[in-house]
mmCIF file of C-alpha atoms in Angstrom:
data_model
loop_
_atom_site.group_PDB
_atom_site.id
_atom_site.type_symbol
_atom_site.label_atom_id
_atom_site.label_comp_id
_atom_site.label_asym_id
_atom_site.label_seq_id
_atom_site.Cartn_x
_atom_site.Cartn_y
_atom_site.Cartn_z
ATOM 1 C CA MET A 1 0.000 0.000 0.000
ATOM 2 C CA PHE A 2 1.114 3.587 -0.607
ATOM 3 C CA LYS A 3 -0.254 7.060 0.082
ATOM 4 C CA ALA A 4 -1.718 9.039 -2.803
ATOM 5 C CA LEU A 5 -3.967 11.963 -3.639
ATOM 6 C CA VAL A 6 -6.950 10.369 -5.365
ATOM 7 C CA LEU A 7 -9.550 12.168 -7.482
ATOM 8 C CA GLU A 8 -13.110 10.925 -7.835
ATOM 9 C CA GLU A 9 -16.038 12.321 -9.778
ATOM 10 C CA LYS A 10 -19.307 12.651 -7.870
ATOM 11 C CA ASP A 11 -22.418 14.397 -9.139
ATOM 12 C CA GLY A 12 -20.416 16.099 -11.867
ATOM 13 C CA LYS A 13 -17.790 17.448 -9.465
ATOM 14 C CA VAL A 14 -14.211 16.275 -8.929
ATOM 15 C CA ILE A 15 -13.331 15.603 -5.291
ATOM 16 C CA SER A 16 -9.842 14.898 -3.938
ATOM 17 C CA SER A 17 -8.824 12.882 -0.895
ATOM 18 C CA ILE A 18 -5.709 11.290 0.584
ATOM 19 C CA ARG A 19 -5.880 7.497 0.527
ATOM 20 C CA GLN A 20 -3.885 4.312 0.849
ATOM 21 C CA VAL A 21 -3.739 2.600 -2.561
ATOM 22 C CA ASP A 22 -2.785 -0.982 -3.402
ATOM 23 C CA GLU A 23 0.414 -1.152 -5.470
ATOM 24 C CA ALA A 24 -1.223 -3.833 -7.613
ATOM 25 C CA LYS A 25 -3.487 -1.125 -9.047
ATOM 26 C CA LEU A 26 -0.619 0.860 -10.562
ATOM 27 C CA PRO A 27 -0.679 1.005 -14.378
ATOM 28 C CA GLU A 28 1.468 -1.230 -16.535
ATOM 29 C CA GLY A 29 5.107 -0.314 -16.970
ATOM 30 C CA ASP A 30 8.603 -1.726 -16.625
ATOM 31 C CA VAL A 31 9.900 0.695 -13.962
ATOM 32 C CA THR A 32 8.439 1.368 -10.502
ATOM 33 C CA VAL A 33 9.581 4.579 -8.812
ATOM 34 C CA ALA A 34 9.527 5.696 -5.186
ATOM 35 C CA VAL A 35 8.346 9.258 -5.734
ATOM 36 C CA SER A 36 9.922 11.868 -3.465
ATOM 37 C CA HIS A 37 8.782 15.055 -5.232
ATOM 38 C CA SER A 38 6.241 16.287 -7.740
ATOM 39 C CA THR A 39 5.165 19.755 -8.819
ATOM 40 C CA LEU A 40 2.230 21.904 -9.913
ATOM 41 C CA ASN A 41 1.713 22.883 -13.535
ATOM 42 C CA TYR A 42 -1.178 24.693 -15.228
ATOM 43 C CA LYS A 43 -2.459 21.337 -16.495
ATOM 44 C CA ASP A 44 -2.395 19.986 -12.918
ATOM 45 C CA GLY A 45 -4.603 22.886 -11.881
ATOM 46 C CA LEU A 46 -7.130 22.008 -14.571
ATOM 47 C CA ILE A 47 -7.122 18.333 -13.579
ATOM 48 C CA LEU A 48 -7.454 19.004 -9.850
ATOM 49 C CA LEU A 49 -10.528 21.142 -10.522
ATOM 50 C CA GLY A 50 -11.989 18.796 -13.119
ATOM 51 C CA GLN A 51 -11.701 21.283 -15.969
ATOM 52 C CA GLY A 52 -10.786 20.728 -19.612
ATOM 53 C CA ARG A 53 -11.958 17.085 -19.736
ATOM 54 C CA LEU A 54 -8.337 15.969 -19.502
ATOM 55 C CA VAL A 55 -9.158 12.984 -17.281
ATOM 56 C CA ARG A 56 -11.728 10.539 -18.649
ATOM 57 C CA GLN A 57 -11.608 7.771 -16.053
ATOM 58 C CA TYR A 58 -11.887 7.931 -12.266
ATOM 59 C CA PRO A 59 -10.626 7.203 -9.647
ATOM 60 C CA HIS A 60 -7.463 8.958 -10.774
ATOM 61 C CA ILE A 61 -4.079 9.915 -9.308
ATOM 62 C CA PRO A 62 -2.980 13.269 -10.804
ATOM 63 C CA GLY A 63 0.485 14.824 -11.084
ATOM 64 C CA VAL A 64 1.961 15.233 -14.578
ATOM 65 C CA ASP A 65 5.561 15.303 -13.283
ATOM 66 C CA PHE A 66 7.469 13.287 -10.723
ATOM 67 C CA ALA A 67 11.001 12.584 -9.548
ATOM 68 C CA GLY A 68 12.399 9.959 -7.257
ATOM 69 C CA THR A 69 14.340 6.704 -7.040
ATOM 70 C CA VAL A 70 13.867 3.482 -8.988
ATOM 71 C CA LEU A 71 12.477 0.671 -6.809
ATOM 72 C CA GLU A 72 12.119 -2.068 -9.431
ATOM 73 C CA SER A 73 13.109 -2.203 -13.082
ATOM 74 C CA ALA A 74 12.728 -4.607 -15.978
ATOM 75 C CA HIS A 75 14.186 -1.974 -18.319
ATOM 76 C CA GLU A 76 17.813 -2.342 -19.361
ATOM 77 C CA GLY A 77 18.488 1.365 -18.901
ATOM 78 C CA PHE A 78 17.565 1.566 -15.224
ATOM 79 C CA LYS A 79 18.379 -0.231 -11.993
ATOM 80 C CA PRO A 80 17.140 0.121 -8.403
ATOM 81 C CA GLY A 81 18.565 3.245 -6.805
ATOM 82 C CA ASP A 82 18.759 5.328 -9.993
ATOM 83 C CA ALA A 83 17.502 8.909 -9.566
ATOM 84 C CA VAL A 84 14.987 9.634 -12.318
ATOM 85 C CA VAL A 85 12.617 12.324 -13.535
ATOM 86 C CA LEU A 86 9.483 12.079 -15.671
ATOM 87 C CA THR A 87 7.586 14.863 -17.401
ATOM 88 C CA GLY A 88 4.883 14.562 -20.028
ATOM 89 C CA TRP A 89 3.762 11.433 -21.904
ATOM 90 C CA ARG A 90 0.207 12.197 -20.633
ATOM 91 C CA VAL A 91 1.132 10.833 -17.217
ATOM 92 C CA GLY A 92 -1.165 12.351 -14.590
ATOM 93 C CA GLU A 93 -3.749 12.838 -17.325
ATOM 94 C CA ALA A 94 -4.388 9.591 -19.241
ATOM 95 C CA ARG A 95 -2.354 7.555 -16.712
ATOM 96 C CA TRP A 96 -1.901 7.739 -12.972
ATOM 97 C CA GLY A 97 0.716 10.309 -12.058
ATOM 98 C CA GLY A 98 3.074 11.631 -9.441
ATOM 99 C CA TYR A 99 0.901 12.782 -6.544
ATOM 100 C CA ALA A 100 1.660 9.517 -4.774
ATOM 101 C CA GLU A 101 4.437 7.698 -2.947
ATOM 102 C CA LYS A 102 4.816 5.280 -5.867
ATOM 103 C CA ALA A 103 4.434 5.521 -9.637
ATOM 104 C CA ARG A 104 4.945 3.116 -12.514
ATOM 105 C CA ALA A 105 5.921 4.070 -16.045
ATOM 106 C CA LYS A 106 7.700 2.907 -19.155
ATOM 107 C CA GLY A 107 11.456 3.164 -18.818
ATOM 108 C CA ASP A 108 11.564 4.769 -22.267
ATOM 109 C CA TRP A 109 9.821 7.793 -20.721
ATOM 110 C CA LEU A 110 12.288 8.321 -17.872
ATOM 111 C CA VAL A 111 15.431 10.442 -17.789
ATOM 112 C CA LYS A 112 18.212 9.982 -15.263
ATOM 113 C CA ILE A 113 18.603 13.143 -13.203
ATOM 114 C CA PRO A 114 21.884 14.733 -14.341
ATOM 115 C CA ALA A 115 24.705 15.686 -12.002
ATOM 116 C CA GLY A 116 24.101 19.077 -10.436
ATOM 117 C CA LEU A 117 20.399 18.436 -9.897
ATOM 118 C CA ASP A 118 18.435 16.331 -7.421
ATOM 119 C CA ALA A 119 14.780 15.278 -7.261
ATOM 120 C CA ARG A 120 13.667 18.489 -5.534
ATOM 121 C CA ARG A 121 15.396 20.737 -8.051
ATOM 122 C CA ALA A 122 14.214 18.588 -10.951
ATOM 123 C CA MET A 123 10.659 19.239 -9.793
ATOM 124 C CA ALA A 124 11.383 22.933 -9.270
ATOM 125 C CA ILE A 125 12.087 22.781 -13.003
ATOM 126 C CA GLY A 126 9.313 20.330 -13.955
ATOM 127 C CA THR A 127 7.359 20.533 -17.184
ATOM 128 C CA ALA A 128 7.371 24.349 -17.067
ATOM 129 C CA GLY A 129 11.150 24.658 -16.850
ATOM 130 C CA PHE A 130 11.731 21.761 -19.231
ATOM 131 C CA THR A 131 9.505 23.522 -21.771
ATOM 132 C CA ALA A 132 11.449 26.748 -21.234
ATOM 133 C CA MET A 133 14.690 24.936 -22.078
ATOM 134 C CA LEU A 134 13.140 23.420 -25.213
ATOM 135 C CA ALA A 135 12.097 26.939 -26.234
ATOM 136 C CA VAL A 136 15.626 28.299 -25.753
ATOM 137 C CA MET A 137 17.049 25.394 -27.767
ATOM 138 C CA ALA A 138 14.576 25.990 -30.608
ATOM 139 C CA LEU A 139 15.394 29.706 -30.746
ATOM 140 C CA GLU A 140 19.129 28.956 -30.815
ATOM 141 C CA GLU A 141 18.622 26.425 -33.608
ATOM 142 C CA HIS A 142 16.927 29.175 -35.619
ATOM 143 C CA GLY A 143 19.838 31.558 -35.280
ATOM 144 C CA LEU A 144 19.283 33.431 -32.023
ATOM 145 C CA THR A 145 22.409 34.707 -30.294
ATOM 146 C CA PRO A 146 22.885 37.405 -27.630
ATOM 147 C CA ALA A 147 24.292 39.724 -30.291
ATOM 148 C CA LYS A 148 21.028 39.672 -32.266
ATOM 149 C CA GLY A 149 19.128 41.772 -29.731
ATOM 150 C CA PRO A 150 16.728 41.564 -26.790
ATOM 151 C CA VAL A 151 14.584 38.520 -26.057
ATOM 152 C CA LEU A 152 11.054 38.961 -24.698
ATOM 153 C CA VAL A 153 9.551 36.534 -22.158
ATOM 154 C CA THR A 154 5.773 36.834 -21.730
ATOM 155 C CA GLY A 155 4.018 35.616 -18.600
ATOM 156 C CA ALA A 156 7.428 35.990 -17.055
ATOM 157 C CA ALA A 157 6.531 35.542 -13.375
ATOM 158 C CA GLY A 158 5.004 32.109 -13.951
ATOM 159 C CA GLY A 159 6.914 28.850 -13.794
ATOM 160 C CA LEU A 160 7.912 28.691 -17.454
ATOM 161 C CA GLY A 161 8.737 32.384 -17.641
ATOM 162 C CA SER A 162 10.782 32.321 -14.443
ATOM 163 C CA VAL A 163 13.027 29.499 -15.648
ATOM 164 C CA ALA A 164 13.294 31.001 -19.147
ATOM 165 C CA THR A 165 14.378 34.347 -17.668
ATOM 166 C CA ALA A 166 17.078 32.760 -15.516
ATOM 167 C CA ILE A 167 18.434 30.662 -18.403
ATOM 168 C CA LEU A 168 18.498 33.515 -20.910
ATOM 169 C CA ALA A 169 20.206 35.848 -18.452
ATOM 170 C CA LYS A 170 22.933 33.314 -17.701
ATOM 171 C CA LEU A 171 23.500 32.770 -21.432
ATOM 172 C CA GLY A 172 24.099 36.500 -21.868
ATOM 173 C CA TYR A 173 20.847 37.643 -23.461
ATOM 174 C CA LYS A 174 19.244 40.985 -22.718
ATOM 175 C CA THR A 175 16.027 39.592 -21.295
ATOM 176 C CA VAL A 176 12.873 41.699 -21.257
ATOM 177 C CA CYS A 177 10.071 40.364 -19.069
ATOM 178 C CA SER A 178 6.382 41.059 -19.515
ATOM 179 C CA THR A 179 4.127 40.718 -16.470
ATOM 180 C CA GLY A 180 0.933 42.178 -15.101
ATOM 181 C CA ARG A 181 2.021 41.817 -11.477
ATOM 182 C CA ALA A 182 3.985 44.803 -10.184
ATOM 183 C CA GLU A 183 4.860 42.934 -6.988
ATOM 184 C CA THR A 184 7.016 40.495 -9.012
ATOM 185 C CA HIS A 185 9.384 43.097 -10.471
ATOM 186 C CA ASP A 186 12.119 42.623 -7.865
ATOM 187 C CA TYR A 187 11.756 38.852 -8.180
ATOM 188 C CA LEU A 188 12.238 39.018 -11.963
ATOM 189 C CA LYS A 189 15.203 41.361 -11.667
ATOM 190 C CA GLY A 190 16.735 38.848 -9.273
ATOM 191 C CA LEU A 191 16.375 36.185 -11.959
ATOM 192 C CA GLY A 192 18.265 38.387 -14.411
ATOM 193 C CA ALA A 193 15.641 40.501 -16.178
ATOM 194 C CA ALA A 194 17.272 43.527 -17.793
ATOM 195 C CA GLU A 195 13.947 45.287 -18.313
ATOM 196 C CA ILE A 196 10.322 44.751 -17.300
ATOM 197 C CA ILE A 197 7.293 45.879 -19.287
ATOM 198 C CA SER A 198 3.608 45.788 -18.411
ATOM 199 C CA ARG A 199 1.660 43.042 -20.119
ATOM 200 C CA GLU A 200 -0.920 45.662 -21.130
ATOM 201 C CA THR A 201 1.588 47.128 -23.600
ATOM 202 C CA ILE A 202 1.496 43.926 -25.656
ATOM 203 C CA ALA A 203 -1.959 42.623 -24.739
ATOM 204 C CA LYS A 204 -3.707 44.111 -27.756
ATOM 205 C CA PRO A 205 -2.511 44.267 -31.384
ATOM 206 C CA SER A 206 -2.107 47.754 -32.843
ATOM 207 C CA GLY A 207 -4.136 46.847 -35.906
ATOM 208 C CA LYS A 208 -1.124 47.269 -38.175
ATOM 209 C CA PRO A 209 0.335 44.163 -39.867
ATOM 210 C CA LEU A 210 3.831 45.248 -38.764
ATOM 211 C CA ASP A 211 5.018 47.274 -35.780
ATOM 212 C CA SER A 212 8.536 48.540 -35.166
ATOM 213 C CA GLU A 213 11.104 45.764 -34.780
ATOM 214 C CA ALA A 214 11.698 45.157 -31.070
ATOM 215 C CA TRP A 215 12.578 41.513 -30.330
ATOM 216 C CA ALA A 216 15.254 39.210 -31.711
ATOM 217 C CA GLY A 217 13.350 36.353 -30.117
ATOM 218 C CA VAL A 218 10.310 35.700 -27.941
ATOM 219 C CA ILE A 219 9.345 32.952 -25.494
ATOM 220 C CA ASP A 220 5.569 33.216 -25.253
ATOM 221 C CA SER A 221 3.461 31.294 -22.749
ATOM 222 C CA VAL A 222 0.391 33.522 -23.153
ATOM 223 C CA GLY A 223 -0.847 33.030 -26.719
ATOM 224 C CA GLY A 224 -3.976 34.805 -27.957
ATOM 225 C CA ALA A 225 -3.797 38.536 -28.585
ATOM 226 C CA THR A 226 -0.380 38.794 -26.931
ATOM 227 C CA LEU A 227 1.133 36.368 -29.420
ATOM 228 C CA ALA A 228 -0.497 38.273 -32.293
ATOM 229 C CA THR A 229 1.051 41.514 -31.018
ATOM 230 C CA VAL A 230 4.593 40.233 -30.558
ATOM 231 C CA LEU A 231 4.614 38.529 -33.961
ATOM 232 C CA SER A 232 4.283 41.990 -35.532
ATOM 233 C CA GLN A 233 7.221 43.260 -33.428
ATOM 234 C CA VAL A 234 9.797 40.528 -34.091
ATOM 235 C CA MET A 235 12.966 41.596 -35.871
ATOM 236 C CA TYR A 236 13.900 40.419 -39.355
ATOM 237 C CA HIS A 237 14.432 36.622 -39.358
ATOM 238 C CA GLY A 238 13.634 36.456 -35.650
ATOM 239 C CA SER A 239 11.557 33.743 -34.021
ATOM 240 C CA VAL A 240 8.788 33.248 -31.474
ATOM 241 C CA ALA A 241 8.752 30.043 -29.421
ATOM 242 C CA SER A 242 5.071 29.409 -28.679
ATOM 243 C CA CYS A 243 4.729 27.508 -25.390
ATOM 244 C CA GLY A 244 1.289 28.166 -23.920
ATOM 245 C CA LEU A 245 -2.193 29.585 -24.107
ATOM 246 C CA ALA A 246 -2.836 31.190 -20.730
ATOM 247 C CA GLY A 247 -4.267 34.202 -22.590
ATOM 248 C CA GLY A 248 -6.295 32.217 -25.112
ATOM 249 C CA ALA A 249 -5.962 29.640 -27.865
ATOM 250 C CA LYS A 250 -7.315 31.736 -30.732
ATOM 251 C CA LEU A 251 -4.737 33.554 -32.867
ATOM 252 C CA GLU A 252 -5.867 36.428 -35.091
ATOM 253 C CA THR A 253 -2.978 37.769 -37.148
ATOM 254 C CA THR A 254 -1.764 38.206 -40.730
ATOM 255 C CA VAL A 255 0.873 36.453 -42.795
ATOM 256 C CA VAL A 256 2.757 39.739 -43.265
ATOM 257 C CA PRO A 257 5.413 39.173 -40.534
ATOM 258 C CA PHE A 258 6.244 35.814 -42.108
ATOM 259 C CA LEU A 259 6.427 37.160 -45.660
ATOM 260 C CA LEU A 260 8.131 40.528 -45.170
ATOM 261 C CA ARG A 261 10.380 39.799 -42.175
ATOM 262 C CA GLY A 262 10.868 36.051 -42.435
ATOM 263 C CA VAL A 263 9.594 35.609 -38.890
ATOM 264 C CA ASN A 264 9.353 32.054 -37.542
ATOM 265 C CA ILE A 265 6.755 30.767 -35.115
ATOM 266 C CA LEU A 266 8.116 27.673 -33.384
ATOM 267 C CA GLY A 267 5.695 25.326 -31.666
ATOM 268 C CA ILE A 268 7.124 23.805 -28.479
ATOM 269 C CA ASP A 269 5.722 20.415 -27.488
ATOM 270 C CA SER A 270 7.028 19.037 -24.208
ATOM 271 C CA VAL A 271 4.493 16.210 -23.721
ATOM 272 C CA MET A 272 5.558 13.842 -26.515
ATOM 273 C CA CYS A 273 9.065 15.237 -27.023
ATOM 274 C CA PRO A 274 11.450 12.437 -28.170
ATOM 275 C CA ILE A 275 13.609 10.922 -25.453
ATOM 276 C CA GLU A 276 16.969 11.939 -26.977
ATOM 277 C CA ARG A 277 15.935 15.595 -27.074
ATOM 278 C CA ARG A 278 14.711 15.257 -23.491
ATOM 279 C CA ARG A 279 18.126 14.066 -22.377
ATOM 280 C CA VAL A 280 19.806 16.988 -24.126
ATOM 281 C CA ALA A 281 17.383 19.464 -22.542
ATOM 282 C CA TRP A 282 17.914 18.080 -19.016
ATOM 283 C CA SER A 283 21.666 18.163 -19.531
ATOM 284 C CA ARG A 284 21.410 21.805 -20.609
ATOM 285 C CA LEU A 285 19.220 22.623 -17.592
ATOM 286 C CA ALA A 286 21.858 21.226 -15.237
ATOM 287 C CA LYS A 287 24.456 23.440 -16.919
ATOM 288 C CA ASP A 288 22.616 26.603 -17.982
ATOM 289 C CA LEU A 289 20.089 27.175 -15.185
ATOM 290 C CA PRO A 290 21.669 28.917 -12.166
ATOM 291 C CA VAL A 291 20.809 26.780 -9.140
ATOM 292 C CA GLU A 292 20.858 29.737 -6.744
ATOM 293 C CA LYS A 293 18.268 31.521 -8.888
ATOM 294 C CA LEU A 294 16.176 28.375 -9.171
ATOM 295 C CA GLU A 295 15.930 28.272 -5.378
ATOM 296 C CA SER A 296 14.345 31.720 -5.323
ATOM 297 C CA THR A 297 11.470 30.473 -7.501
ATOM 298 C CA ILE A 298 10.398 27.626 -5.170
ATOM 299 C CA GLN A 299 7.464 27.401 -2.800
ATOM 300 C CA THR A 300 6.614 24.104 -1.124
ATOM 301 C CA ALA A 301 3.391 22.128 -0.906
ATOM 302 C CA THR A 302 2.288 18.676 0.276
ATOM 303 C CA LEU A 303 -0.202 16.101 -0.941
ATOM 304 C CA GLU A 304 -2.543 17.373 1.741
ATOM 305 C CA ASN A 305 -2.648 20.984 0.531
ATOM 306 C CA ILE A 306 -1.685 20.931 -3.162
ATOM 307 C CA ALA A 307 -5.319 21.010 -4.343
ATOM 308 C CA GLY A 308 -5.639 24.429 -2.720
ATOM 309 C CA PHE A 309 -3.087 25.833 -5.159
ATOM 310 C CA ALA A 310 -5.134 24.826 -8.226
ATOM 311 C CA PRO A 311 -7.358 27.949 -8.375
ATOM 312 C CA GLU A 312 -4.289 30.123 -7.833
ATOM 313 C CA ILE A 313 -2.309 28.756 -10.773
ATOM 314 C CA LEU A 314 -5.326 28.955 -13.103
ATOM 315 C CA ALA A 315 -5.813 32.586 -12.087
ATOM 316 C CA GLY A 316 -2.150 33.375 -12.794
ATOM 317 C CA LYS A 317 -1.418 34.118 -9.145
ATOM 318 C CA VAL A 318 1.304 31.533 -8.510
ATOM 319 C CA ARG A 319 4.791 33.011 -8.662
ATOM 320 C CA GLY A 320 7.571 30.702 -9.798
ATOM 321 C CA ARG A 321 7.359 26.989 -9.053
ATOM 322 C CA VAL A 322 5.430 24.908 -6.532
ATOM 323 C CA VAL A 323 7.291 21.763 -5.434
ATOM 324 C CA VAL A 324 5.210 19.007 -3.848
ATOM 325 C CA GLU A 325 7.084 17.090 -1.160
ATOM 326 C CA ILE A 326 5.694 13.575 -1.211
#
């Protein structure tokens, strides 16, 4: 038996409780992990509140990320005692996830935690930080360098934006952060932001197909009208890494930035990202994310109180990263 946060659907509402669960009920997989830490992502918030129809079968154990130590393995790449991390693969959504003392998964989905990180820090990174690293890699692969000009991070005080800001600053980029929360300005400057702008300045397109060139690159977790605005402001042959839709999924824009400035919009998928690229990204995170700055982004939760954070993250009120200590 192991302790877990279990979701059930009753009378159209999703209810959470802490329970003892039989290990025999874990899903199929060739690696069983003793989970020490998980985290809270936007998708976790939706699942905990029963929104978005992401979970189709109850009872369900949520938690799209987890980190811990291998207990049992029939996979050639892992042995008992290995420190591992899992993000994505629809774990915590279509399969039972990491809000539990034990989890089971396919070994092909796991990554060994690289030197310089541990389970707690891996979950301080989690899907949000992993996605941020994928975005940086994609921008670099499309020609971005510090010499090209400033890089804009939207939704900067959130988990993805926080990690992206810290990485970009360490790599030498002039990082401009957009946020609607004035109380986070000192926090963002501590992560390395060179400049902070109000999200209202980019929340609504000007109506012109092209604005003045402002950004060599953009990491956007907002989407919607904000993405439409920044596309018109990207410099010649610059790129936008599109990572989220906190501001809406609909995109109303023109093809003009793509035709006249050669702008690229790069979709960042962290859920089904191939395993080799995952390993590269985690290796880069261990090297390019300043650990001391990562610590400043962390707040701690437990299985008993994590559900209370769900409304906060959906409302955009969570600063940085929430680490769940299992």
